[in-house]
Short mmCIF file of C-alpha atoms and ligand atoms in Angstrom, two decimals:
data_model
loop_
_atom_site.label_atom_id
_atom_site.label_comp_id
_atom_site.label_asym_id
_atom_site.label_seq_id
_atom_site.Cartn_x
_atom_site.Cartn_y
_atom_site.Cartn_z
CA MET A 17 -97.16 118.94 221.46
CA LYS A 18 -94.03 120.07 223.28
CA PHE A 19 -91.35 122.10 221.53
CA PHE A 20 -87.67 121.32 221.96
CA LEU A 21 -84.92 123.39 220.35
CA ASP A 22 -82.50 121.40 218.18
CA THR A 23 -79.34 123.44 218.69
CA ALA A 24 -76.26 124.02 220.83
CA ASN A 25 -76.45 127.81 220.36
CA LEU A 26 -76.75 129.40 223.80
CA ALA A 27 -78.21 132.72 222.61
CA ASP A 28 -80.96 130.97 220.63
CA ILE A 29 -81.80 128.74 223.60
CA GLU A 30 -81.95 131.76 225.91
CA GLU A 31 -84.26 133.63 223.55
CA ALA A 32 -86.59 130.66 222.96
CA ALA A 33 -86.72 130.03 226.72
CA SER A 34 -87.71 133.68 227.26
CA TRP A 35 -90.79 133.11 225.07
CA GLY A 36 -92.06 130.57 227.61
CA VAL A 37 -92.50 127.83 225.02
CA LEU A 38 -89.33 125.83 225.37
CA SER A 39 -89.76 122.39 226.94
CA GLY A 40 -86.33 120.95 226.15
CA VAL A 41 -83.19 121.00 224.00
CA THR A 42 -81.55 118.38 221.80
CA THR A 43 -77.91 118.59 220.76
CA ASN A 44 -75.67 116.35 218.71
CA PRO A 45 -71.96 116.38 217.78
CA THR A 46 -72.68 118.28 214.55
CA LEU A 47 -74.63 121.01 216.33
CA TYR A 48 -71.90 121.43 218.97
CA SER A 49 -69.21 121.53 216.29
CA ARG A 50 -71.24 124.19 214.42
CA GLU A 51 -70.87 126.45 217.48
CA GLY A 52 -67.08 126.04 217.31
CA GLY A 53 -67.27 123.77 220.35
CA LYS A 54 -64.06 122.34 221.83
CA LEU A 55 -63.85 118.93 223.51
CA ALA A 56 -62.58 120.48 226.74
CA ASP A 57 -65.61 122.76 226.94
CA PHE A 58 -68.26 120.18 226.05
CA HIS A 59 -69.46 119.37 229.56
CA ALA A 60 -69.52 123.02 230.66
CA HIS A 61 -71.47 123.91 227.52
CA LEU A 62 -74.10 121.25 228.27
CA GLN A 63 -74.32 122.49 231.86
CA ARG A 64 -74.95 126.03 230.61
CA ILE A 65 -77.73 124.74 228.35
CA CYS A 66 -79.23 122.91 231.34
CA GLU A 67 -79.25 126.19 233.29
CA LEU A 68 -80.96 128.03 230.43
CA CYS A 69 -83.55 125.29 229.90
CA PRO A 70 -84.78 123.37 232.95
CA GLY A 71 -86.47 120.74 230.72
CA PRO A 72 -84.80 117.65 229.27
CA VAL A 73 -81.49 118.45 227.53
CA SER A 74 -80.05 115.72 225.31
CA GLY A 75 -76.27 115.33 225.11
CA GLU A 76 -75.04 112.71 222.69
CA THR A 77 -72.53 109.90 223.26
CA VAL A 78 -69.94 109.04 220.61
CA GLY A 79 -68.71 105.68 221.91
CA LEU A 80 -69.25 102.60 219.78
CA THR A 81 -69.26 99.89 222.45
CA ARG A 82 -71.75 99.32 225.25
CA ASP A 83 -69.19 100.04 227.94
CA GLU A 84 -67.94 103.26 226.29
CA ILE A 85 -71.49 104.53 225.84
CA VAL A 86 -72.42 103.68 229.44
CA ARG A 87 -69.29 105.42 230.77
CA GLU A 88 -69.99 108.54 228.68
CA GLY A 89 -73.66 108.39 229.64
CA GLU A 90 -72.83 108.30 233.34
CA GLU A 91 -70.49 111.27 232.95
CA LEU A 92 -73.15 113.24 231.05
CA ALA A 93 -75.91 112.34 233.52
CA ALA A 94 -73.74 113.64 236.39
CA LEU A 95 -73.60 117.12 234.81
CA ALA A 96 -77.17 118.14 235.67
CA PRO A 97 -80.44 116.53 236.78
CA ASN A 98 -82.12 117.37 233.45
CA ILE A 99 -79.54 115.73 231.18
CA ILE A 100 -80.85 113.03 228.85
CA VAL A 101 -78.22 110.75 227.33
CA LYS A 102 -78.62 110.59 223.56
CA VAL A 103 -77.57 107.25 222.11
CA PRO A 104 -77.58 106.16 218.45
CA VAL A 105 -79.66 103.11 217.49
CA MET A 106 -77.31 100.14 217.03
CA PRO A 107 -76.87 96.87 218.92
CA GLU A 108 -74.28 98.32 221.31
CA GLY A 109 -76.47 101.39 221.75
CA LEU A 110 -79.46 99.23 222.73
CA ALA A 111 -77.31 97.29 225.21
CA ALA A 112 -76.04 100.57 226.68
CA THR A 113 -79.59 101.94 226.87
CA LYS A 114 -80.65 98.90 228.90
CA CYS A 115 -77.70 99.43 231.30
CA LEU A 116 -78.42 103.15 231.64
CA PHE A 117 -82.13 102.45 232.18
CA ASP A 118 -81.25 100.00 234.96
CA LYS A 119 -79.12 102.75 236.57
CA GLY A 120 -82.05 105.19 236.41
CA ILE A 121 -80.48 107.31 233.64
CA LYS A 122 -82.82 108.52 230.91
CA VAL A 123 -81.96 107.91 227.25
CA ASN A 124 -83.05 109.55 224.00
CA MET A 125 -82.45 107.01 221.26
CA THR A 126 -81.48 108.87 218.11
CA LEU A 127 -81.01 108.20 214.40
CA CYS A 128 -84.26 106.19 214.26
CA PHE A 129 -85.44 105.61 210.71
CA THR A 130 -87.67 102.53 211.03
CA VAL A 131 -90.53 101.28 213.17
CA PRO A 132 -88.52 98.29 214.45
CA GLN A 133 -85.67 100.58 215.50
CA ALA A 134 -88.13 102.70 217.50
CA LEU A 135 -89.81 99.67 219.10
CA LEU A 136 -86.45 98.16 220.04
CA ALA A 137 -85.31 101.49 221.50
CA ALA A 138 -88.43 101.70 223.65
CA ARG A 139 -88.09 98.06 224.70
CA ALA A 140 -84.45 98.61 225.72
CA GLY A 141 -85.60 101.38 228.05
CA ALA A 142 -85.34 104.61 226.06
CA SER A 143 -87.51 107.39 227.49
CA TYR A 144 -87.40 109.26 224.18
CA VAL A 145 -87.32 107.89 220.65
CA SER A 146 -86.24 110.24 217.85
CA PRO A 147 -87.39 109.38 214.34
CA PHE A 148 -85.76 111.66 211.74
CA VAL A 149 -88.10 113.32 209.25
CA GLY A 150 -86.07 115.66 207.06
CA ARG A 151 -83.31 113.20 206.24
CA PHE A 152 -85.96 110.95 204.62
CA ASP A 153 -87.22 113.90 202.58
CA ASP A 154 -83.60 114.58 201.58
CA ILE A 155 -83.52 111.19 199.83
CA SER A 156 -86.98 111.70 198.26
CA GLU A 157 -88.85 109.56 200.79
CA ASP A 158 -91.85 110.75 202.81
CA GLY A 159 -90.42 111.52 206.25
CA ILE A 160 -93.81 112.42 207.70
CA ALA A 161 -95.30 109.07 206.60
CA HIS A 162 -92.44 107.31 208.38
CA LEU A 163 -93.03 109.47 211.48
CA ALA A 164 -96.75 108.59 211.49
CA GLU A 165 -95.93 104.86 211.40
CA THR A 166 -93.47 105.21 214.28
CA VAL A 167 -95.88 107.21 216.47
CA GLN A 168 -98.66 104.68 215.86
CA ALA A 169 -96.42 101.69 216.56
CA VAL A 170 -94.92 103.13 219.76
CA ASN A 171 -98.36 104.16 221.04
CA ASN A 172 -99.67 100.61 220.48
CA TYR A 173 -97.71 99.28 223.45
CA ASP A 174 -97.08 99.74 227.15
CA PHE A 175 -93.33 99.42 227.64
CA GLY A 176 -93.58 99.62 231.41
CA HIS A 177 -92.04 103.11 231.44
CA ASP A 178 -92.89 106.42 229.78
CA VAL A 179 -91.81 106.69 226.14
CA GLU A 180 -92.20 109.91 224.17
CA VAL A 181 -91.63 110.26 220.43
CA ILE A 182 -89.58 113.26 219.34
CA ALA A 183 -90.05 114.32 215.71
CA ALA A 184 -86.43 115.12 214.79
CA SER A 185 -84.64 116.41 211.71
CA ILE A 186 -87.39 118.99 211.27
CA ARG A 187 -86.86 121.31 208.34
CA SER A 188 -90.05 123.39 208.07
CA ALA A 189 -93.18 124.70 209.74
CA ASN A 190 -95.16 122.21 207.69
CA HIS A 191 -93.22 119.34 209.27
CA VAL A 192 -94.34 120.68 212.66
CA VAL A 193 -97.97 120.96 211.50
CA GLN A 194 -97.91 117.37 210.27
CA ALA A 195 -96.20 116.11 213.45
CA GLY A 196 -98.91 117.86 215.50
CA LEU A 197 -101.72 116.32 213.44
CA ILE A 198 -100.16 112.89 213.88
CA GLY A 199 -100.13 113.46 217.64
CA CYS A 200 -96.38 113.26 218.05
CA ASP A 201 -95.41 114.09 221.66
CA ILE A 202 -92.54 116.46 220.87
CA ALA A 203 -91.00 118.29 217.91
CA THR A 204 -87.36 119.31 218.18
CA VAL A 205 -86.85 122.22 215.83
CA PRO A 206 -84.05 124.50 214.66
CA PHE A 207 -84.48 128.06 215.96
CA ALA A 208 -85.18 129.34 212.42
CA VAL A 209 -88.18 126.99 212.22
CA LEU A 210 -89.41 128.01 215.69
CA LYS A 211 -89.34 131.67 214.64
CA ASN A 212 -91.30 130.81 211.49
CA LEU A 213 -93.95 129.04 213.55
CA VAL A 214 -94.88 132.31 215.24
CA LYS A 215 -95.26 134.29 212.04
CA HIS A 216 -98.11 134.81 209.59
CA PRO A 217 -98.54 137.70 207.13
CA LEU A 218 -102.15 138.21 208.26
CA THR A 219 -100.92 138.56 211.87
CA ASP A 220 -98.45 141.25 210.71
CA ARG A 221 -101.12 143.01 208.64
CA GLY A 222 -103.68 142.81 211.47
CA LEU A 223 -101.22 144.22 214.00
CA GLU A 224 -100.29 147.04 211.63
CA SER A 225 -103.93 148.07 211.19
CA PHE A 226 -104.72 147.78 214.93
CA LEU A 227 -101.77 150.06 215.75
CA ALA A 228 -102.73 152.54 213.00
CA ASP A 229 -106.31 152.69 214.31
CA TRP A 230 -105.08 153.14 217.88
CA GLU A 231 -103.11 156.17 216.71
CA LYS A 232 -106.47 157.65 215.53
CA VAL A 233 -108.00 156.93 218.96
CA LYS A 234 -105.06 158.57 220.73
CA ASN A 235 -105.29 161.63 218.53
CA SER A 236 -109.08 162.01 218.78
C1 E4P B 310 -82.10 114.98 216.60
O1 E4P B 310 -82.22 115.15 217.81
C2 E4P B 310 -81.04 115.57 215.78
O2 E4P B 310 -80.27 116.45 216.57
C3 E4P B 310 -81.52 116.43 214.64
O3 E4P B 310 -82.91 116.61 214.66
C4 E4P B 310 -80.92 116.08 213.33
O4 E4P B 310 -81.44 116.93 212.36
P1 E4P B 310 -80.74 117.17 210.93
O5 E4P B 310 -81.19 116.08 210.02
O6 E4P B 310 -81.24 118.50 210.50
O7 E4P B 310 -79.24 117.13 211.16
#
């Protein structure tokens, strides 16, 4: 499974990239707003992310018509070779995805909550399909069960182009474990979750005892 960071925070992206485990970044309007982002700085901010992470970096469109989404998508795609245009699932979004696909621009179709939404996204030409896990859990549904259905359904078909499923709206290390067991291609995770993935109390305890014993060796 590949790990993407779900953030617009430059320092977090830089640190995760330095660990050698970062394959991509996903952003959305909420995440950019959380960083105090201004409209005038949006494109420069995405370019900076693309410099920090050479993998796919999703920047989201906010237009509601096919033509608006395509225009925004073309502007975003021109920012850097690794930009992926993130488009919400809706009829105009599907139509825009088809146009962008025909222009050779890669799309991450977001806000996927059902199997048909994911299949339609892939059929329209999306290179990435993002089913949301945590938002299902938030309304007392089983987000991981929904993710498993989506992964299975997408993997049942050859869409004529590569399609990868991104487990999105990840809230915990356990979500990542379950996404990995399902065989999901990618998990996009908040930095707090990524940091948790590295940790285990037995690792800390083991390291502590190894270092204490090495002190004895050094002093012998
Ligand atoms: C997907 O790419 C979204 O940016 C993200 O995963 C949404 O997560 P949230 O439900 O925590 O807002």
